């Protein structure tokens, strides 16, 4: 289905481990694989600490990958990169941060915050071209040119996130990682920012990785959605497929926690309530990392890590319940 489209990003068996002490290693991202097609939005969801933000930051090389491949537009960018290649990459890949309060320098005027990337990459030939570009970006994100000479504290949370978006757009990127870009905003503002991102994507053909902690947030903006649990991918499918036919017990539990407006449907829905907390990624459970909370766990789940495989066309999952080989062997 989506396979005929061109892949902008391929993440293959990506690992990011952090040494906590001489003996302890935190396996924040452990063999994560997925592709992102040109012009699509891939949503990445999971509880806090599941590794979704670390995955985003490792793709952007804000963290050095421990192992695995990250292929961006045909080039492996996970290995050693020259300063020139890193700079080029920092123009083509941008990030929108979760906290619009913390991500803007309070001592800089908005025009200089937005123009930072323009200056670094020498994208304006004159001061006039620079400020005209800033005005254009402010208008693109729903602000106006009078805002250019103000400081971040003079804006509301939603406006600050718009400034963050303008800053990301300033270098004309191909790919944007939006790391929980609406979580810190009032609910009334969240939809405005999501709509803005959607509009920008349609107009400018951008490709997005949209990271969020709950499924309801990513549903409308994402073409496909990936679900992470404790450093692993649990499931990935188109948004409609994932919401209508989830395969992984963890995805089912996340979906069953989203309230449905229709009281009839709400009453008859199957609820999967998870027991216990997310285990520590320093000492994750053997086999399937979800097994300590999974209501369907079997013996094999403690022994064998489930394979990340395409169970149905375009629908990826890591769960023994959907592994034909395991089922055929009646394990
Ligand atoms: Fe549950 Fe086993 Fe599937 Fe893991 S592999 S989600 S423990 S059934």
Tab-separated table of C-alpha atoms and ligand atoms in Angstrom:
chain	number	residue	atom	x	y	z
A	1	UNK	CA	0.000	0.000	0.000
A	2	UNK	CA	2.298	2.766	1.205
A	3	UNK	CA	5.307	0.808	-0.067
A	4	UNK	CA	5.216	2.398	-3.525
A	5	UNK	CA	5.949	5.743	-1.857
A	6	UNK	CA	9.461	7.014	-1.448
A	7	UNK	CA	11.043	6.524	1.957
A	8	UNK	CA	12.589	9.643	3.448
A	9	UNK	CA	13.780	7.966	6.628
A	10	UNK	CA	14.598	4.351	7.445
A	11	UNK	CA	15.378	3.422	11.025
A	12	UNK	CA	16.839	-0.074	11.327
A	13	UNK	CA	17.515	-1.842	14.612
A	14	UNK	CA	18.333	1.453	16.300
A	15	UNK	CA	19.778	1.223	19.796
A	16	UNK	CA	20.509	3.949	22.282
A	17	UNK	CA	21.947	2.818	25.591
A	18	UNK	CA	23.076	5.061	28.434
A	19	UNK	CA	25.700	3.957	30.960
A	20	UNK	CA	24.161	4.740	34.352
A	21	UNK	CA	26.983	3.301	36.417
A	22	UNK	CA	29.791	0.806	35.876
A	23	UNK	CA	27.332	-2.078	36.029
A	24	UNK	CA	24.051	-0.543	34.949
A	25	UNK	CA	23.010	0.214	31.385
A	26	UNK	CA	19.742	1.931	30.551
A	27	UNK	CA	18.471	0.500	27.286
A	28	UNK	CA	16.285	3.474	26.327
A	29	UNK	CA	15.894	2.401	22.689
A	30	UNK	CA	16.520	-1.238	21.848
A	31	UNK	CA	16.365	-2.471	18.244
A	32	UNK	CA	13.714	-0.087	16.990
A	33	UNK	CA	12.840	-0.216	13.265
A	34	UNK	CA	10.409	1.801	11.138
A	35	UNK	CA	10.261	3.827	7.924
A	36	UNK	CA	8.802	7.256	7.241
A	37	UNK	CA	7.572	8.045	3.734
A	38	UNK	CA	8.060	11.409	2.066
A	39	UNK	CA	5.224	13.781	2.937
A	40	UNK	CA	3.642	11.643	5.645
A	41	UNK	CA	3.213	12.108	9.382
A	42	UNK	CA	4.186	9.180	11.510
A	43	UNK	CA	2.861	9.396	15.053
A	44	UNK	CA	4.962	7.735	17.773
A	45	UNK	CA	3.207	7.090	21.067
A	46	UNK	CA	3.831	5.413	24.398
A	47	UNK	CA	3.934	6.127	28.120
A	48	UNK	CA	6.635	8.398	29.475
A	49	UNK	CA	9.986	6.606	29.586
A	50	UNK	CA	9.140	4.296	26.649
A	51	UNK	CA	11.974	5.725	24.535
A	52	UNK	CA	9.985	7.718	21.983
A	53	UNK	CA	11.733	11.052	22.617
A	54	UNK	CA	15.135	9.332	22.800
A	55	UNK	CA	14.368	7.738	19.423
A	56	UNK	CA	13.626	11.184	17.961
A	57	UNK	CA	16.727	12.745	19.459
A	58	UNK	CA	18.939	9.875	18.302
A	59	UNK	CA	17.624	10.213	14.735
A	60	UNK	CA	18.542	13.901	14.868
A	61	UNK	CA	21.971	13.032	16.284
A	62	UNK	CA	21.331	15.013	19.467
A	63	UNK	CA	22.352	11.650	20.980
A	64	UNK	CA	24.957	9.390	19.402
A	65	UNK	CA	23.336	6.079	18.394
A	66	UNK	CA	24.730	3.006	20.188
A	67	UNK	CA	24.030	0.782	17.182
A	68	UNK	CA	21.779	0.430	14.169
A	69	UNK	CA	21.166	2.401	11.001
A	70	UNK	CA	19.379	5.669	10.305
A	71	UNK	CA	19.087	6.218	6.567
A	72	UNK	CA	17.940	9.693	5.606
A	73	UNK	CA	17.209	10.314	1.934
A	74	UNK	CA	19.385	7.350	0.960
A	75	UNK	CA	22.364	8.146	3.237
A	76	UNK	CA	23.299	6.401	6.459
A	77	UNK	CA	23.580	9.178	9.047
A	78	UNK	CA	24.014	6.987	12.141
A	79	UNK	CA	27.793	6.603	11.711
A	80	UNK	CA	30.587	9.134	11.896
A	81	UNK	CA	29.699	12.356	10.083
A	82	UNK	CA	31.898	15.220	8.926
A	83	UNK	CA	31.162	18.676	10.367
A	84	UNK	CA	29.834	19.709	6.941
A	85	UNK	CA	27.511	16.695	6.769
A	86	UNK	CA	26.249	17.403	10.316
A	87	UNK	CA	25.559	21.023	9.413
A	88	UNK	CA	23.709	20.033	6.255
A	89	UNK	CA	21.687	17.544	8.254
A	90	UNK	CA	20.810	20.144	10.878
A	91	UNK	CA	19.270	22.233	8.093
A	92	UNK	CA	17.269	19.403	6.555
A	93	UNK	CA	16.024	17.955	9.878
A	94	UNK	CA	14.478	20.207	12.499
A	95	UNK	CA	12.852	19.730	15.872
A	96	UNK	CA	9.882	21.353	17.568
A	97	UNK	CA	10.193	20.953	21.321
A	98	UNK	CA	7.611	20.093	23.935
A	99	UNK	CA	8.063	23.084	26.175
A	100	UNK	CA	7.681	26.388	24.350
A	101	UNK	CA	8.646	28.192	27.579
A	102	UNK	CA	12.009	26.496	27.932
A	103	UNK	CA	12.973	26.155	24.279
A	104	UNK	CA	13.133	29.889	23.478
A	105	UNK	CA	15.998	32.036	24.737
A	106	UNK	CA	14.307	34.684	26.978
A	107	UNK	CA	16.993	37.268	26.227
A	108	UNK	CA	16.597	37.128	22.446
A	109	UNK	CA	14.048	39.026	20.393
A	110	UNK	CA	11.682	36.883	18.365
A	111	UNK	CA	13.225	38.037	15.083
A	112	UNK	CA	16.652	36.795	16.203
A	113	UNK	CA	15.277	33.513	17.554
A	114	UNK	CA	13.593	32.793	14.223
A	115	UNK	CA	16.600	33.957	12.181
A	116	UNK	CA	19.158	31.871	14.108
A	117	UNK	CA	19.109	29.052	11.542
A	118	UNK	CA	19.060	31.554	8.649
A	119	UNK	CA	22.281	33.069	10.053
A	120	UNK	CA	23.991	29.728	10.759
A	121	UNK	CA	23.312	28.447	7.266
A	122	UNK	CA	23.836	31.821	5.520
A	123	UNK	CA	20.406	31.667	3.919
A	124	UNK	CA	19.882	35.452	3.623
A	125	UNK	CA	22.018	37.623	1.365
A	126	UNK	CA	21.180	40.908	3.111
A	127	UNK	CA	19.645	42.184	6.379
A	128	UNK	CA	16.526	43.081	4.395
A	129	UNK	CA	16.168	39.558	3.034
A	130	UNK	CA	16.667	38.229	6.569
A	131	UNK	CA	13.939	40.370	8.155
A	132	UNK	CA	11.552	39.839	5.217
A	133	UNK	CA	11.943	36.089	5.717
A	134	UNK	CA	11.225	36.508	9.455
A	135	UNK	CA	8.051	38.502	8.653
A	136	UNK	CA	6.964	35.859	6.152
A	137	UNK	CA	7.515	33.078	8.707
A	138	UNK	CA	5.609	34.956	11.415
A	139	UNK	CA	2.665	35.283	9.044
A	140	UNK	CA	2.930	31.618	8.011
A	141	UNK	CA	2.460	30.529	11.635
A	142	UNK	CA	-0.422	32.943	12.303
A	143	UNK	CA	1.526	35.738	14.033
A	144	UNK	CA	2.344	39.140	12.556
A	145	UNK	CA	5.363	41.316	11.826
A	146	UNK	CA	4.811	43.501	14.928
A	147	UNK	CA	5.745	40.438	16.988
A	148	UNK	CA	9.298	40.406	15.594
A	149	UNK	CA	10.701	42.921	18.077
A	150	UNK	CA	9.191	41.368	21.189
A	151	UNK	CA	10.632	38.898	23.709
A	152	UNK	CA	9.279	35.384	24.426
A	153	UNK	CA	7.777	36.348	27.830
A	154	UNK	CA	5.357	38.688	26.049
A	155	UNK	CA	3.577	35.736	24.399
A	156	UNK	CA	1.078	33.067	25.459
A	157	UNK	CA	2.042	29.346	25.417
A	158	UNK	CA	0.336	28.754	22.068
A	159	UNK	CA	2.032	31.781	20.510
A	160	UNK	CA	5.419	30.648	21.813
A	161	UNK	CA	4.900	27.260	20.200
A	162	UNK	CA	4.117	29.097	16.940
A	163	UNK	CA	7.449	30.916	17.308
A	164	UNK	CA	9.140	27.510	17.802
A	165	UNK	CA	7.471	26.266	14.625
A	166	UNK	CA	8.573	29.382	12.696
A	167	UNK	CA	12.127	28.816	13.927
A	168	UNK	CA	12.039	25.223	12.672
A	169	UNK	CA	10.634	26.296	9.285
A	170	UNK	CA	13.196	29.087	8.808
A	171	UNK	CA	15.820	26.784	7.280
A	172	UNK	CA	13.353	25.181	4.865
A	173	UNK	CA	13.674	21.648	6.278
A	174	UNK	CA	12.414	18.414	4.693
A	175	UNK	CA	11.773	16.585	7.950
A	176	UNK	CA	10.508	17.794	11.330
A	177	UNK	CA	10.418	15.895	14.596
A	178	UNK	CA	7.708	17.371	16.793
A	179	UNK	CA	8.399	16.108	20.320
A	180	UNK	CA	5.128	16.378	22.265
A	181	UNK	CA	4.573	19.830	20.724
A	182	UNK	CA	1.136	20.316	22.265
A	183	UNK	CA	1.379	18.551	25.647
A	184	UNK	CA	2.332	21.731	27.515
A	185	UNK	CA	-0.504	23.768	25.964
A	186	UNK	CA	-4.092	24.370	27.093
A	187	UNK	CA	-6.555	21.973	25.489
A	188	UNK	CA	-8.228	24.891	23.676
A	189	UNK	CA	-4.912	25.805	22.022
A	190	UNK	CA	-3.827	22.242	21.186
A	191	UNK	CA	-6.196	21.898	18.217
A	192	UNK	CA	-4.987	25.211	16.765
A	193	UNK	CA	-1.364	24.090	16.814
A	194	UNK	CA	-2.239	20.660	15.359
A	195	UNK	CA	-4.231	22.369	12.574
A	196	UNK	CA	-1.308	24.676	11.857
A	197	UNK	CA	1.098	21.742	11.561
A	198	UNK	CA	-1.336	19.965	9.233
A	199	UNK	CA	-1.715	23.033	7.034
A	200	UNK	CA	2.044	23.488	6.827
A	201	UNK	CA	2.494	19.885	5.855
A	202	UNK	CA	-0.032	20.136	3.049
A	203	UNK	CA	1.356	23.411	1.709
A	204	UNK	CA	5.053	22.642	2.049
A	205	UNK	CA	5.142	18.862	1.602
A	206	UNK	CA	6.896	18.368	4.944
A	207	UNK	CA	7.481	14.987	6.534
A	208	UNK	CA	6.786	14.707	10.269
A	209	UNK	CA	7.582	12.420	13.155
A	210	UNK	CA	4.975	13.442	15.718
A	211	UNK	CA	5.757	12.193	19.220
A	212	UNK	CA	2.970	12.117	21.813
A	213	UNK	CA	2.100	10.238	24.969
A	214	UNK	CA	-1.431	9.260	24.091
A	215	UNK	CA	-3.141	7.820	21.070
A	216	UNK	CA	-6.055	10.250	20.954
A	217	UNK	CA	-3.637	13.129	20.366
A	218	UNK	CA	-1.981	11.654	17.279
A	219	UNK	CA	-5.065	10.157	15.633
A	220	UNK	CA	-6.047	13.142	13.498
A	221	UNK	CA	-2.615	14.287	12.487
A	222	UNK	CA	-0.946	10.948	11.665
A	223	UNK	CA	-1.098	8.876	8.479
A	224	UNK	CA	0.424	5.971	10.390
A	225	UNK	CA	1.021	5.418	14.081
A	226	UNK	CA	3.738	3.473	15.891
A	227	UNK	CA	3.376	2.372	19.513
A	228	UNK	CA	6.443	1.972	21.738
A	229	UNK	CA	6.766	0.150	25.023
A	230	UNK	CA	9.887	0.134	27.195
A	231	UNK	CA	12.356	0.854	24.396
A	232	UNK	CA	10.771	-1.488	21.829
A	233	UNK	CA	8.270	-1.045	19.013
A	234	UNK	CA	5.038	-2.871	19.881
A	235	UNK	CA	2.920	-2.089	16.812
A	236	UNK	CA	2.730	0.117	13.720
A	237	UNK	CA	-0.072	0.556	11.185
A	238	UNK	CA	-2.094	3.200	9.380
A	239	UNK	CA	-4.077	5.319	11.837
A	240	UNK	CA	-7.438	3.828	10.796
A	241	UNK	CA	-6.137	0.263	10.936
A	242	UNK	CA	-4.501	0.757	14.328
A	243	UNK	CA	-7.589	2.335	15.880
A	244	UNK	CA	-10.044	-0.138	14.342
A	245	UNK	CA	-8.029	-3.379	14.420
A	246	UNK	CA	-5.269	-3.143	17.022
A	247	UNK	CA	-3.293	-6.377	17.360
A	248	UNK	CA	-0.955	-5.800	20.302
A	249	UNK	CA	-2.459	-6.103	23.812
A	250	UNK	CA	-0.656	-2.894	24.830
A	251	UNK	CA	-2.222	-0.902	21.964
A	252	UNK	CA	-5.612	-2.387	22.892
A	253	UNK	CA	-5.172	-1.241	26.485
A	254	UNK	CA	-4.195	2.288	25.401
A	255	UNK	CA	-7.204	2.480	23.083
A	256	UNK	CA	-9.590	1.140	25.670
A	257	UNK	CA	-8.592	4.009	27.965
A	258	UNK	CA	-9.798	6.645	25.465
A	259	UNK	CA	-13.395	7.636	26.288
A	260	UNK	CA	-15.953	7.313	23.468
A	261	UNK	CA	-18.598	10.047	23.072
A	262	UNK	CA	-21.465	7.591	22.377
A	263	UNK	CA	-22.705	6.283	25.806
A	264	UNK	CA	-24.054	3.039	24.213
A	265	UNK	CA	-20.663	2.218	22.685
A	266	UNK	CA	-18.888	3.369	25.832
A	267	UNK	CA	-20.947	0.946	28.000
A	268	UNK	CA	-20.380	-2.073	25.784
A	269	UNK	CA	-16.657	-1.580	25.233
A	270	UNK	CA	-14.095	-4.105	26.400
A	271	UNK	CA	-11.706	-2.464	28.867
A	272	UNK	CA	-8.153	-3.713	29.300
A	273	UNK	CA	-6.812	-2.295	32.527
A	274	UNK	CA	-3.090	-2.771	32.935
A	275	UNK	CA	-1.765	-3.943	36.268
A	276	UNK	CA	1.397	-2.478	37.778
A	277	UNK	CA	3.855	0.135	36.606
A	278	UNK	CA	6.167	0.155	33.614
A	279	UNK	CA	9.253	-1.878	34.645
A	280	UNK	CA	12.674	-0.215	34.711
A	281	UNK	CA	14.511	-0.093	31.369
A	282	UNK	CA	17.705	-0.794	33.363
A	283	UNK	CA	16.435	-4.274	34.171
A	284	UNK	CA	13.646	-5.007	31.668
A	285	UNK	CA	11.695	-8.288	31.748
A	286	UNK	CA	13.141	-11.150	29.670
A	287	UNK	CA	11.450	-12.131	26.404
A	288	UNK	CA	8.570	-9.759	25.754
A	289	UNK	CA	9.054	-6.590	27.760
A	290	UNK	CA	5.291	-6.184	28.105
A	291	UNK	CA	4.754	-9.620	29.646
A	292	UNK	CA	4.640	-8.459	33.294
A	293	UNK	CA	1.537	-6.403	32.480
A	294	UNK	CA	0.029	-8.428	29.644
A	295	UNK	CA	-3.258	-10.225	30.407
A	296	UNK	CA	-2.493	-12.769	27.628
A	297	UNK	CA	1.098	-13.656	28.586
A	298	UNK	CA	2.141	-17.274	27.869
A	299	UNK	CA	5.217	-19.273	28.901
A	300	UNK	CA	7.056	-18.450	25.689
A	301	UNK	CA	6.640	-14.722	26.368
A	302	UNK	CA	9.201	-14.941	29.204
A	303	UNK	CA	11.684	-16.886	27.091
A	304	UNK	CA	11.622	-15.468	23.573
A	305	UNK	CA	11.559	-11.856	22.483
A	306	UNK	CA	8.677	-11.487	19.988
A	307	UNK	CA	9.737	-10.809	16.388
A	308	UNK	CA	8.968	-7.395	14.870
A	309	UNK	CA	7.139	-8.536	11.750
A	310	UNK	CA	4.504	-7.519	9.203
A	311	UNK	CA	1.512	-9.568	10.378
A	312	UNK	CA	-0.791	-8.078	7.735
A	313	UNK	CA	0.023	-5.790	4.815
A	314	UNK	CA	1.437	-2.586	6.296
A	315	UNK	CA	0.576	-3.719	9.835
A	316	UNK	CA	3.634	-4.463	11.975
A	317	UNK	CA	3.551	-5.998	15.432
A	318	UNK	CA	5.820	-7.661	17.991
A	319	UNK	CA	3.645	-10.210	19.797
A	320	UNK	CA	3.697	-14.027	19.835
A	321	UNK	CA	-0.102	-14.094	19.558
A	322	UNK	CA	0.248	-12.850	15.970
A	323	UNK	CA	3.344	-14.782	14.924
A	324	UNK	CA	2.298	-17.508	12.482
A	325	UNK	CA	5.503	-19.495	13.075
A	326	UNK	CA	4.932	-19.602	16.831
A	327	UNK	CA	1.264	-20.498	16.320
A	328	UNK	CA	2.105	-23.246	13.778
A	329	UNK	CA	4.516	-24.830	16.226
A	330	UNK	CA	1.829	-24.673	18.859
A	331	UNK	CA	4.215	-23.166	21.379
B	1	LIG	FE1	1.537	-10.401	25.685
B	1	LIG	FE2	3.135	-12.414	25.015
B	1	LIG	FE3	2.182	-10.796	23.136
B	1	LIG	FE4	4.021	-9.964	24.854
B	1	LIG	S1	4.271	-11.551	23.319
B	1	LIG	S2	2.218	-8.858	24.220
B	1	LIG	S3	3.398	-11.003	26.716
B	1	LIG	S4	1.008	-12.179	24.451
